[in-house]
Amino acid sequence: MTRAEILSDIKQAEDEAKGMVIQAQEARSQKVNEAKSEAREILKSAEEEATKYYISEIGKAREESRKEKEKLIKKGYQEAEEIKSKAKKNIPKATKFILTEFERAANA
């Protein structure tokens, strides 16, 4: 091989190497863009799932709170009825006590 042929082969190899580097850079850029796009989709999906979970948990908490409120109100009504019942049982005693005290005061 002559010097010119060797230099030509070297030049051709350099051109091929540059072409491979350019292709590799383009492939890398494409992969990076695809990865970024995929990451955006994953993030979007995760945000949507988080929102759904948040709404679900808030709904559950509200329902639980409503049930607890109903239980407390029911318990309050039951306690009020018990107090009312006990108070009704004491009306005759209270009436008798008041009359007795009134009669004592009137007789004194």
PDB file of N, CA and C in Angstrom:
ATOM      1  N   MET A   1       0.826  -1.171   0.000  1.00  0.00           N
ATOM      2  CA  MET A   1       0.000   0.000   0.000  1.00  0.00           C
ATOM      3  C   MET A   1       0.880   1.247   0.000  1.00  0.00           C
ATOM      4  N   THR A   2       0.405   2.193  -0.733  1.00  0.00           N
ATOM      5  CA  THR A   2       1.169   3.432  -0.794  1.00  0.00           C
ATOM      6  C   THR A   2       0.738   4.344   0.339  1.00  0.00           C
ATOM      7  N   ARG A   3       1.568   5.311   0.517  1.00  0.00           N
ATOM      8  CA  ARG A   3       1.308   6.263   1.591  1.00  0.00           C
ATOM      9  C   ARG A   3      -0.042   6.953   1.360  1.00  0.00           C
ATOM     10  N   ALA A   4      -0.365   7.306   0.177  1.00  0.00           N
ATOM     11  CA  ALA A   4      -1.619   7.965  -0.164  1.00  0.00           C
ATOM     12  C   ALA A   4      -2.801   7.057   0.153  1.00  0.00           C
ATOM     13  N   GLU A   5      -2.676   5.756  -0.153  1.00  0.00           N
ATOM     14  CA  GLU A   5      -3.748   4.814   0.148  1.00  0.00           C
ATOM     15  C   GLU A   5      -3.938   4.673   1.660  1.00  0.00           C
ATOM     16  N   ILE A   6      -2.831   4.607   2.371  1.00  0.00           N
ATOM     17  CA  ILE A   6      -2.895   4.494   3.836  1.00  0.00           C
ATOM     18  C   ILE A   6      -3.567   5.725   4.417  1.00  0.00           C
ATOM     19  N   LEU A   7      -3.150   6.891   3.948  1.00  0.00           N
ATOM     20  CA  LEU A   7      -3.767   8.135   4.432  1.00  0.00           C
ATOM     21  C   LEU A   7      -5.249   8.183   4.060  1.00  0.00           C
ATOM     22  N   SER A   8      -5.581   7.697   2.900  1.00  0.00           N
ATOM     23  CA  SER A   8      -6.973   7.651   2.455  1.00  0.00           C
ATOM     24  C   SER A   8      -7.773   6.718   3.354  1.00  0.00           C
ATOM     25  N   ASP A   9      -7.180   5.535   3.660  1.00  0.00           N
ATOM     26  CA  ASP A   9      -7.856   4.577   4.552  1.00  0.00           C
ATOM     27  C   ASP A   9      -8.049   5.182   5.948  1.00  0.00           C
ATOM     28  N   ILE A  10      -7.003   5.883   6.422  1.00  0.00           N
ATOM     29  CA  ILE A  10      -7.097   6.525   7.743  1.00  0.00           C
ATOM     30  C   ILE A  10      -8.195   7.577   7.715  1.00  0.00           C
ATOM     31  N   LYS A  11      -8.226   8.381   6.670  1.00  0.00           N
ATOM     32  CA  LYS A  11      -9.246   9.421   6.532  1.00  0.00           C
ATOM     33  C   LYS A  11     -10.627   8.801   6.494  1.00  0.00           C
ATOM     34  N   GLN A  12     -10.762   7.698   5.749  1.00  0.00           N
ATOM     35  CA  GLN A  12     -12.050   7.012   5.653  1.00  0.00           C
ATOM     36  C   GLN A  12     -12.444   6.447   7.022  1.00  0.00           C
ATOM     37  N   ALA A  13     -11.499   5.865   7.739  1.00  0.00           N
ATOM     38  CA  ALA A  13     -11.771   5.322   9.073  1.00  0.00           C
ATOM     39  C   ALA A  13     -12.172   6.431  10.034  1.00  0.00           C
ATOM     40  N   GLU A  14     -11.505   7.570   9.934  1.00  0.00           N
ATOM     41  CA  GLU A  14     -11.854   8.718  10.778  1.00  0.00           C
ATOM     42  C   GLU A  14     -13.263   9.189  10.464  1.00  0.00           C
ATOM     43  N   ASP A  15     -13.597   9.273   9.177  1.00  0.00           N
ATOM     44  CA  ASP A  15     -14.951   9.681   8.778  1.00  0.00           C
ATOM     45  C   ASP A  15     -15.992   8.698   9.303  1.00  0.00           C
ATOM     46  N   GLU A  16     -15.691   7.403   9.192  1.00  0.00           N
ATOM     47  CA  GLU A  16     -16.616   6.377   9.712  1.00  0.00           C
ATOM     48  C   GLU A  16     -16.754   6.514  11.229  1.00  0.00           C
ATOM     49  N   ALA A  17     -15.648   6.752  11.914  1.00  0.00           N
ATOM     50  CA  ALA A  17     -15.679   6.903  13.372  1.00  0.00           C
ATOM     51  C   ALA A  17     -16.501   8.122  13.753  1.00  0.00           C
ATOM     52  N   LYS A  18     -16.305   9.240  13.025  1.00  0.00           N
ATOM     53  CA  LYS A  18     -17.098  10.444  13.286  1.00  0.00           C
ATOM     54  C   LYS A  18     -18.586  10.154  13.070  1.00  0.00           C
ATOM     55  N   GLY A  19     -18.885   9.432  12.004  1.00  0.00           N
ATOM     56  CA  GLY A  19     -20.280   9.060  11.727  1.00  0.00           C
ATOM     57  C   GLY A  19     -20.852   8.210  12.856  1.00  0.00           C
ATOM     58  N   MET A  20     -20.065   7.254  13.356  1.00  0.00           N
ATOM     59  CA  MET A  20     -20.532   6.413  14.472  1.00  0.00           C
ATOM     60  C   MET A  20     -20.746   7.237  15.732  1.00  0.00           C
ATOM     61  N   VAL A  21     -19.830   8.198  15.962  1.00  0.00           N
ATOM     62  CA  VAL A  21     -19.966   9.069  17.143  1.00  0.00           C
ATOM     63  C   VAL A  21     -21.238   9.903  17.025  1.00  0.00           C
ATOM     64  N   ILE A  22     -21.477  10.447  15.836  1.00  0.00           N
ATOM     65  CA  ILE A  22     -22.693  11.248  15.622  1.00  0.00           C
ATOM     66  C   ILE A  22     -23.935  10.385  15.820  1.00  0.00           C
ATOM     67  N   GLN A  23     -23.932   9.177  15.267  1.00  0.00           N
ATOM     68  CA  GLN A  23     -25.072   8.267  15.448  1.00  0.00           C
ATOM     69  C   GLN A  23     -25.257   7.929  16.922  1.00  0.00           C
ATOM     70  N   ALA A  24     -24.157   7.688  17.604  1.00  0.00           N
ATOM     71  CA  ALA A  24     -24.232   7.355  19.031  1.00  0.00           C
ATOM     72  C   ALA A  24     -24.788   8.535  19.823  1.00  0.00           C
ATOM     73  N   GLN A  25     -24.355   9.745  19.484  1.00  0.00           N
ATOM     74  CA  GLN A  25     -24.870  10.933  20.166  1.00  0.00           C
ATOM     75  C   GLN A  25     -26.359  11.119  19.888  1.00  0.00           C
ATOM     76  N   GLU A  26     -26.759  10.897  18.650  1.00  0.00           N
ATOM     77  CA  GLU A  26     -28.177  11.000  18.301  1.00  0.00           C
ATOM     78  C   GLU A  26     -28.990   9.941  19.040  1.00  0.00           C
ATOM     79  N   ALA A  27     -28.465   8.722  19.086  1.00  0.00           N
ATOM     80  CA  ALA A  27     -29.158   7.641  19.799  1.00  0.00           C
ATOM     81  C   ALA A  27     -29.246   7.970  21.285  1.00  0.00           C
ATOM     82  N   ARG A  28     -28.140   8.514  21.822  1.00  0.00           N
ATOM     83  CA  ARG A  28     -28.139   8.893  23.248  1.00  0.00           C
ATOM     84  C   ARG A  28     -29.173   9.972  23.507  1.00  0.00           C
ATOM     85  N   SER A  29     -29.220  10.990  22.640  1.00  0.00           N
ATOM     86  CA  SER A  29     -30.201  12.075  22.792  1.00  0.00           C
ATOM     87  C   SER A  29     -31.622  11.531  22.714  1.00  0.00           C
ATOM     88  N   GLN A  30     -31.837  10.627  21.778  1.00  0.00           N
ATOM     89  CA  GLN A  30     -33.169  10.039  21.636  1.00  0.00           C
ATOM     90  C   GLN A  30     -33.529   9.239  22.893  1.00  0.00           C
ATOM     91  N   LYS A  31     -32.597   8.453  23.404  1.00  0.00           N
ATOM     92  CA  LYS A  31     -32.856   7.651  24.615  1.00  0.00           C
ATOM     93  C   LYS A  31     -33.125   8.563  25.809  1.00  0.00           C
ATOM     94  N   VAL A  32     -32.347   9.654  25.914  1.00  0.00           N
ATOM     95  CA  VAL A  32     -32.545  10.602  27.017  1.00  0.00           C
ATOM     96  C   VAL A  32     -33.933  11.225  26.909  1.00  0.00           C
ATOM     97  N   ASN A  33     -34.311  11.635  25.699  1.00  0.00           N
ATOM     98  CA  ASN A  33     -35.644  12.217  25.511  1.00  0.00           C
ATOM     99  C   ASN A  33     -36.745  11.211  25.822  1.00  0.00           C
ATOM    100  N   GLU A  34     -36.555   9.965  25.403  1.00  0.00           N
ATOM    101  CA  GLU A  34     -37.541   8.914  25.706  1.00  0.00           C
ATOM    102  C   GLU A  34     -37.621   8.683  27.213  1.00  0.00           C
ATOM    103  N   ALA A  35     -36.473   8.668  27.871  1.00  0.00           N
ATOM    104  CA  ALA A  35     -36.450   8.458  29.323  1.00  0.00           C
ATOM    105  C   ALA A  35     -37.141   9.616  30.040  1.00  0.00           C
ATOM    106  N   LYS A  36     -36.887  10.845  29.576  1.00  0.00           N
ATOM    107  CA  LYS A  36     -37.549  12.009  30.189  1.00  0.00           C
ATOM    108  C   LYS A  36     -39.053  11.936  29.994  1.00  0.00           C
ATOM    109  N   SER A  37     -39.456  11.545  28.791  1.00  0.00           N
ATOM    110  CA  SER A  37     -40.885  11.422  28.502  1.00  0.00           C
ATOM    111  C   SER A  37     -41.518  10.343  29.375  1.00  0.00           C
ATOM    112  N   GLU A  38     -40.835   9.226  29.495  1.00  0.00           N
ATOM    113  CA  GLU A  38     -41.335   8.137  30.338  1.00  0.00           C
ATOM    114  C   GLU A  38     -41.396   8.576  31.797  1.00  0.00           C
ATOM    115  N   ALA A  39     -40.391   9.317  32.234  1.00  0.00           N
ATOM    116  CA  ALA A  39     -40.373   9.809  33.613  1.00  0.00           C
ATOM    117  C   ALA A  39     -41.550  10.757  33.859  1.00  0.00           C
ATOM    118  N   ARG A  40     -41.836  11.613  32.870  1.00  0.00           N
ATOM    119  CA  ARG A  40     -42.994  12.517  33.005  1.00  0.00           C
ATOM    120  C   ARG A  40     -44.289  11.718  33.116  1.00  0.00           C
ATOM    121  N   GLU A  41     -44.418  10.682  32.306  1.00  0.00           N
ATOM    122  CA  GLU A  41     -45.620   9.843  32.351  1.00  0.00           C
ATOM    123  C   GLU A  41     -45.746   9.132  33.703  1.00  0.00           C
ATOM    124  N   ILE A  42     -44.625   8.621  34.191  1.00  0.00           N
ATOM    125  CA  ILE A  42     -44.640   7.939  35.494  1.00  0.00           C
ATOM    126  C   ILE A  42     -45.021   8.927  36.588  1.00  0.00           C
ATOM    127  N   LEU A  43     -44.445  10.113  36.529  1.00  0.00           N
ATOM    128  CA  LEU A  43     -44.756  11.137  37.525  1.00  0.00           C
ATOM    129  C   LEU A  43     -46.220  11.542  37.454  1.00  0.00           C
ATOM    130  N   LYS A  44     -46.715  11.718  36.238  1.00  0.00           N
ATOM    131  CA  LYS A  44     -48.132  12.075  36.058  1.00  0.00           C
ATOM    132  C   LYS A  44     -49.026  10.981  36.623  1.00  0.00           C
ATOM    133  N   SER A  45     -48.698   9.748  36.315  1.00  0.00           N
ATOM    134  CA  SER A  45     -49.475   8.613  36.814  1.00  0.00           C
ATOM    135  C   SER A  45     -49.430   8.547  38.338  1.00  0.00           C
ATOM    136  N   ALA A  46     -48.249   8.761  38.892  1.00  0.00           N
ATOM    137  CA  ALA A  46     -48.110   8.727  40.354  1.00  0.00           C
ATOM    138  C   ALA A  46     -48.912   9.851  40.998  1.00  0.00           C
ATOM    139  N   GLU A  47     -48.905  11.022  40.392  1.00  0.00           N
ATOM    140  CA  GLU A  47     -49.685  12.136  40.926  1.00  0.00           C
ATOM    141  C   GLU A  47     -51.176  11.839  40.861  1.00  0.00           C
ATOM    142  N   GLU A  48     -51.614  11.229  39.764  1.00  0.00           N
ATOM    143  CA  GLU A  48     -53.029  10.873  39.635  1.00  0.00           C
ATOM    144  C   GLU A  48     -53.416   9.842  40.692  1.00  0.00           C
ATOM    145  N   GLU A  49     -52.562   8.846  40.888  1.00  0.00           N
ATOM    146  CA  GLU A  49     -52.842   7.828  41.913  1.00  0.00           C
ATOM    147  C   GLU A  49     -52.851   8.454  43.303  1.00  0.00           C
ATOM    148  N   ALA A  50     -51.911   9.358  43.556  1.00  0.00           N
ATOM    149  CA  ALA A  50     -51.859  10.030  44.854  1.00  0.00           C
ATOM    150  C   ALA A  50     -53.121  10.849  45.088  1.00  0.00           C
ATOM    151  N   THR A  51     -53.597  11.515  44.050  1.00  0.00           N
ATOM    152  CA  THR A  51     -54.827  12.300  44.164  1.00  0.00           C
ATOM    153  C   THR A  51     -56.016  11.389  44.449  1.00  0.00           C
ATOM    154  N   LYS A  52     -56.099  10.275  43.726  1.00  0.00           N
ATOM    155  CA  LYS A  52     -57.194   9.321  43.959  1.00  0.00           C
ATOM    156  C   LYS A  52     -57.135   8.779  45.389  1.00  0.00           C
ATOM    157  N   TYR A  53     -55.931   8.443  45.837  1.00  0.00           N
ATOM    158  CA  TYR A  53     -55.760   7.920  47.191  1.00  0.00           C
ATOM    159  C   TYR A  53     -56.161   8.975  48.219  1.00  0.00           C
ATOM    160  N   TYR A  54     -55.739  10.212  47.990  1.00  0.00           N
ATOM    161  CA  TYR A  54     -56.065  11.314  48.903  1.00  0.00           C
ATOM    162  C   TYR A  54     -57.575  11.484  48.993  1.00  0.00           C
ATOM    163  N   ILE A  55     -58.237  11.508  47.842  1.00  0.00           N
ATOM    164  CA  ILE A  55     -59.696  11.677  47.829  1.00  0.00           C
ATOM    165  C   ILE A  55     -60.366  10.514  48.533  1.00  0.00           C
ATOM    166  N   SER A  56     -59.874   9.308  48.286  1.00  0.00           N
ATOM    167  CA  SER A  56     -60.435   8.120  48.929  1.00  0.00           C
ATOM    168  C   SER A  56     -60.268   8.188  50.442  1.00  0.00           C
ATOM    169  N   GLU A  57     -59.069   8.543  50.887  1.00  0.00           N
ATOM    170  CA  GLU A  57     -58.803   8.593  52.331  1.00  0.00           C
ATOM    171  C   GLU A  57     -59.602   9.708  53.005  1.00  0.00           C
ATOM    172  N   ILE A  58     -59.740  10.842  52.336  1.00  0.00           N
ATOM    173  CA  ILE A  58     -60.547  11.936  52.885  1.00  0.00           C
ATOM    174  C   ILE A  58     -61.995  11.473  53.012  1.00  0.00           C
ATOM    175  N   GLY A  59     -62.483  10.780  52.000  1.00  0.00           N
ATOM    176  CA  GLY A  59     -63.855  10.258  52.051  1.00  0.00           C
ATOM    177  C   GLY A  59     -64.045   9.283  53.197  1.00  0.00           C
ATOM    178  N   LYS A  60     -63.059   8.398  53.378  1.00  0.00           N
ATOM    179  CA  LYS A  60     -63.134   7.439  54.481  1.00  0.00           C
ATOM    180  C   LYS A  60     -63.114   8.162  55.825  1.00  0.00           C
ATOM    181  N   ALA A  61     -62.249   9.153  55.944  1.00  0.00           N
ATOM    182  CA  ALA A  61     -62.145   9.901  57.205  1.00  0.00           C
ATOM    183  C   ALA A  61     -63.443  10.649  57.491  1.00  0.00           C
ATOM    184  N   ARG A  62     -64.027  11.225  56.462  1.00  0.00           N
ATOM    185  CA  ARG A  62     -65.299  11.943  56.662  1.00  0.00           C
ATOM    186  C   ARG A  62     -66.394  10.975  57.093  1.00  0.00           C
ATOM    187  N   GLU A  63     -66.434   9.815  56.451  1.00  0.00           N
ATOM    188  CA  GLU A  63     -67.450   8.815  56.810  1.00  0.00           C
ATOM    189  C   GLU A  63     -67.249   8.343  58.245  1.00  0.00           C
ATOM    190  N   GLU A  64     -66.002   8.085  58.602  1.00  0.00           N
ATOM    191  CA  GLU A  64     -65.698   7.661  59.964  1.00  0.00           C
ATOM    192  C   GLU A  64     -66.077   8.753  60.968  1.00  0.00           C
ATOM    193  N   SER A  65     -65.785   9.983  60.619  1.00  0.00           N
ATOM    194  CA  SER A  65     -66.124  11.114  61.476  1.00  0.00           C
ATOM    195  C   SER A  65     -67.642  11.236  61.635  1.00  0.00           C
ATOM    196  N   ARG A  66     -68.359  11.052  60.527  1.00  0.00           N
ATOM    197  CA  ARG A  66     -69.823  11.127  60.574  1.00  0.00           C
ATOM    198  C   ARG A  66     -70.389  10.034  61.479  1.00  0.00           C
ATOM    199  N   LYS A  67     -69.844   8.822  61.333  1.00  0.00           N
ATOM    200  CA  LYS A  67     -70.319   7.713  62.168  1.00  0.00           C
ATOM    201  C   LYS A  67     -70.021   7.972  63.642  1.00  0.00           C
ATOM    202  N   GLU A  68     -68.830   8.486  63.921  1.00  0.00           N
ATOM    203  CA  GLU A  68     -68.459   8.781  65.308  1.00  0.00           C
ATOM    204  C   GLU A  68     -69.378   9.868  65.875  1.00  0.00           C
ATOM    205  N   LYS A  69     -69.687  10.860  65.061  1.00  0.00           N
ATOM    206  CA  LYS A  69     -70.594  11.931  65.481  1.00  0.00           C
ATOM    207  C   LYS A  69     -71.970  11.355  65.812  1.00  0.00           C
ATOM    208  N   GLU A  70     -72.465  10.472  64.939  1.00  0.00           N
ATOM    209  CA  GLU A  70     -73.769   9.850  65.176  1.00  0.00           C
ATOM    210  C   GLU A  70     -73.763   9.032  66.470  1.00  0.00           C
ATOM    211  N   LYS A  71     -72.657   8.297  66.696  1.00  0.00           N
ATOM    212  CA  LYS A  71     -72.553   7.515  67.927  1.00  0.00           C
ATOM    213  C   LYS A  71     -72.599   8.416  69.152  1.00  0.00           C
ATOM    214  N   LEU A  72     -71.845   9.523  69.100  1.00  0.00           N
ATOM    215  CA  LEU A  72     -71.808  10.446  70.239  1.00  0.00           C
ATOM    216  C   LEU A  72     -73.172  11.085  70.475  1.00  0.00           C
ATOM    217  N   ILE A  73     -73.846  11.460  69.403  1.00  0.00           N
ATOM    218  CA  ILE A  73     -75.173  12.059  69.548  1.00  0.00           C
ATOM    219  C   ILE A  73     -76.141  11.041  70.135  1.00  0.00           C
ATOM    220  N   LYS A  74     -76.088   9.805  69.632  1.00  0.00           N
ATOM    221  CA  LYS A  74     -76.968   8.752  70.142  1.00  0.00           C
ATOM    222  C   LYS A  74     -76.690   8.506  71.630  1.00  0.00           C
ATOM    223  N   LYS A  75     -75.401   8.444  71.975  1.00  0.00           N
ATOM    224  CA  LYS A  75     -75.030   8.244  73.379  1.00  0.00           C
ATOM    225  C   LYS A  75     -75.523   9.405  74.229  1.00  0.00           C
ATOM    226  N   GLY A  76     -75.395  10.631  73.711  1.00  0.00           N
ATOM    227  CA  GLY A  76     -75.874  11.811  74.432  1.00  0.00           C
ATOM    228  C   GLY A  76     -77.376  11.749  74.662  1.00  0.00           C
ATOM    229  N   TYR A  77     -78.140  11.342  73.637  1.00  0.00           N
ATOM    230  CA  TYR A  77     -79.591  11.210  73.790  1.00  0.00           C
ATOM    231  C   TYR A  77     -79.928  10.135  74.822  1.00  0.00           C
ATOM    232  N   GLN A  78     -79.207   9.019  74.782  1.00  0.00           N
ATOM    233  CA  GLN A  78     -79.455   7.951  75.750  1.00  0.00           C
ATOM    234  C   GLN A  78     -79.187   8.436  77.175  1.00  0.00           C
ATOM    235  N   GLU A  79     -78.071   9.140  77.360  1.00  0.00           N
ATOM    236  CA  GLU A  79     -77.745   9.660  78.689  1.00  0.00           C
ATOM    237  C   GLU A  79     -78.783  10.681  79.139  1.00  0.00           C
ATOM    238  N   ALA A  80     -79.238  11.513  78.209  1.00  0.00           N
ATOM    239  CA  ALA A  80     -80.261  12.505  78.537  1.00  0.00           C
ATOM    240  C   ALA A  80     -81.556  11.812  78.942  1.00  0.00           C
ATOM    241  N   GLU A  81     -81.918  10.744  78.222  1.00  0.00           N
ATOM    242  CA  GLU A  81     -83.135   9.995  78.557  1.00  0.00           C
ATOM    243  C   GLU A  81     -83.004   9.345  79.938  1.00  0.00           C
ATOM    244  N   GLU A  82     -81.800   8.812  80.241  1.00  0.00           N
ATOM    245  CA  GLU A  82     -81.587   8.209  81.564  1.00  0.00           C
ATOM    246  C   GLU A  82     -81.728   9.254  82.653  1.00  0.00           C
ATOM    247  N   ILE A  83     -81.143  10.407  82.453  1.00  0.00           N
ATOM    248  CA  ILE A  83     -81.238  11.493  83.446  1.00  0.00           C
ATOM    249  C   ILE A  83     -82.688  11.938  83.584  1.00  0.00           C
ATOM    250  N   LYS A  84     -83.370  12.069  82.455  1.00  0.00           N
ATOM    251  CA  LYS A  84     -84.778  12.463  82.460  1.00  0.00           C
ATOM    252  C   LYS A  84     -85.619  11.437  83.218  1.00  0.00           C
ATOM    253  N   SER A  85     -85.339  10.152  82.976  1.00  0.00           N
ATOM    254  CA  SER A  85     -86.073   9.078  83.655  1.00  0.00           C
ATOM    255  C   SER A  85     -85.835   9.132  85.163  1.00  0.00           C
ATOM    256  N   LYS A  86     -84.580   9.310  85.561  1.00  0.00           N
ATOM    257  CA  LYS A  86     -84.258   9.410  86.989  1.00  0.00           C
ATOM    258  C   LYS A  86     -84.919  10.639  87.594  1.00  0.00           C
ATOM    259  N   ALA A  87     -84.907  11.731  86.842  1.00  0.00           N
ATOM    260  CA  ALA A  87     -85.532  12.965  87.343  1.00  0.00           C
ATOM    261  C   ALA A  87     -87.029  12.763  87.530  1.00  0.00           C
ATOM    262  N   LYS A  88     -87.687  12.070  86.597  1.00  0.00           N
ATOM    263  CA  LYS A  88     -89.119  11.819  86.722  1.00  0.00           C
ATOM    264  C   LYS A  88     -89.422  10.970  87.953  1.00  0.00           C
ATOM    265  N   LYS A  89     -88.512  10.019  88.244  1.00  0.00           N
ATOM    266  CA  LYS A  89     -88.703   9.176  89.430  1.00  0.00           C
ATOM    267  C   LYS A  89     -88.585  10.005  90.704  1.00  0.00           C
ATOM    268  N   ASN A  90     -87.806  11.058  90.667  1.00  0.00           N
ATOM    269  CA  ASN A  90     -87.593  11.888  91.864  1.00  0.00           C
ATOM    270  C   ASN A  90     -88.620  13.007  92.020  1.00  0.00           C
ATOM    271  N   ILE A  91     -89.508  13.203  91.056  1.00  0.00           N
ATOM    272  CA  ILE A  91     -90.511  14.274  91.154  1.00  0.00           C
ATOM    273  C   ILE A  91     -91.392  14.104  92.391  1.00  0.00           C
ATOM    274  N   PRO A  92     -91.915  12.910  92.649  1.00  0.00           N
ATOM    275  CA  PRO A  92     -92.747  12.789  93.871  1.00  0.00           C
ATOM    276  C   PRO A  92     -91.958  13.114  95.142  1.00  0.00           C
ATOM    277  N   LYS A  93     -90.727  12.640  95.246  1.00  0.00           N
ATOM    278  CA  LYS A  93     -89.907  12.932  96.428  1.00  0.00           C
ATOM    279  C   LYS A  93     -89.654  14.430  96.535  1.00  0.00           C
ATOM    280  N   ALA A  94     -89.327  15.065  95.410  1.00  0.00           N
ATOM    281  CA  ALA A  94     -89.041  16.499  95.412  1.00  0.00           C
ATOM    282  C   ALA A  94     -90.287  17.277  95.796  1.00  0.00           C
ATOM    283  N   THR A  95     -91.431  16.860  95.256  1.00  0.00           N
ATOM    284  CA  THR A  95     -92.686  17.538  95.574  1.00  0.00           C
ATOM    285  C   THR A  95     -92.983  17.402  97.066  1.00  0.00           C
ATOM    286  N   LYS A  96     -92.832  16.195  97.575  1.00  0.00           N
ATOM    287  CA  LYS A  96     -93.081  15.958  98.995  1.00  0.00           C
ATOM    288  C   LYS A  96     -92.121  16.783  99.855  1.00  0.00           C
ATOM    289  N   PHE A  97     -90.844  16.841  99.447  1.00  0.00           N
ATOM    290  CA  PHE A  97     -89.844  17.607 100.190  1.00  0.00           C
ATOM    291  C   PHE A  97     -90.194  19.092 100.188  1.00  0.00           C
ATOM    292  N   ILE A  98     -90.578  19.611  99.038  1.00  0.00           N
ATOM    293  CA  ILE A  98     -90.928  21.034  98.938  1.00  0.00           C
ATOM    294  C   ILE A  98     -92.158  21.341  99.788  1.00  0.00           C
ATOM    295  N   LEU A  99     -93.162  20.466  99.720  1.00  0.00           N
ATOM    296  CA  LEU A  99     -94.368  20.682 100.524  1.00  0.00           C
ATOM    297  C   LEU A  99     -94.048  20.632 102.013  1.00  0.00           C
ATOM    298  N   THR A 100     -93.216  19.666 102.385  1.00  0.00           N
ATOM    299  CA  THR A 100     -92.836  19.549 103.796  1.00  0.00           C
ATOM    300  C   THR A 100     -92.091  20.797 104.245  1.00  0.00           C
ATOM    301  N   GLU A 101     -91.159  21.265 103.457  1.00  0.00           N
ATOM    302  CA  GLU A 101     -90.406  22.466 103.799  1.00  0.00           C
ATOM    303  C   GLU A 101     -91.317  23.682 103.833  1.00  0.00           C
ATOM    304  N   PHE A 102     -92.242  23.752 102.906  1.00  0.00           N
ATOM    305  CA  PHE A 102     -93.176  24.875 102.868  1.00  0.00           C
ATOM    306  C   PHE A 102     -94.058  24.870 104.121  1.00  0.00           C
ATOM    307  N   GLU A 103     -94.547  23.648 104.471  1.00  0.00           N
ATOM    308  CA  GLU A 103     -95.385  23.537 105.672  1.00  0.00           C
ATOM    309  C   GLU A 103     -94.594  23.901 106.924  1.00  0.00           C
ATOM    310  N   ARG A 104     -93.345  23.489 106.992  1.00  0.00           N
ATOM    311  CA  ARG A 104     -92.501  23.864 108.138  1.00  0.00           C
ATOM    312  C   ARG A 104     -92.330  25.374 108.220  1.00  0.00           C
ATOM    313  N   ALA A 105     -92.078  25.957 107.057  1.00  0.00           N
ATOM    314  CA  ALA A 105     -91.880  27.414 107.025  1.00  0.00           C
ATOM    315  C   ALA A 105     -93.169  28.123 107.397  1.00  0.00           C
ATOM    316  N   ALA A 106     -94.291  27.581 106.936  1.00  0.00           N
ATOM    317  CA  ALA A 106     -95.588  28.211 107.228  1.00  0.00           C
ATOM    318  C   ALA A 106     -95.947  28.038 108.684  1.00  0.00           C
ATOM    319  N   ASN A 107     -95.608  26.914 109.281  1.00  0.00           N
ATOM    320  CA  ASN A 107     -95.933  26.650 110.684  1.00  0.00           C
ATOM    321  C   ASN A 107     -94.958  27.348 111.637  1.00  0.00           C
ATOM    322  N   ALA A 108     -93.846  27.746 111.184  1.00  0.00           N
ATOM    323  CA  ALA A 108     -92.851  28.328 112.078  1.00  0.00           C
ATOM    324  C   ALA A 108     -93.108  29.737 112.419  1.00  0.00           C
TER     325      ALA A 108
END
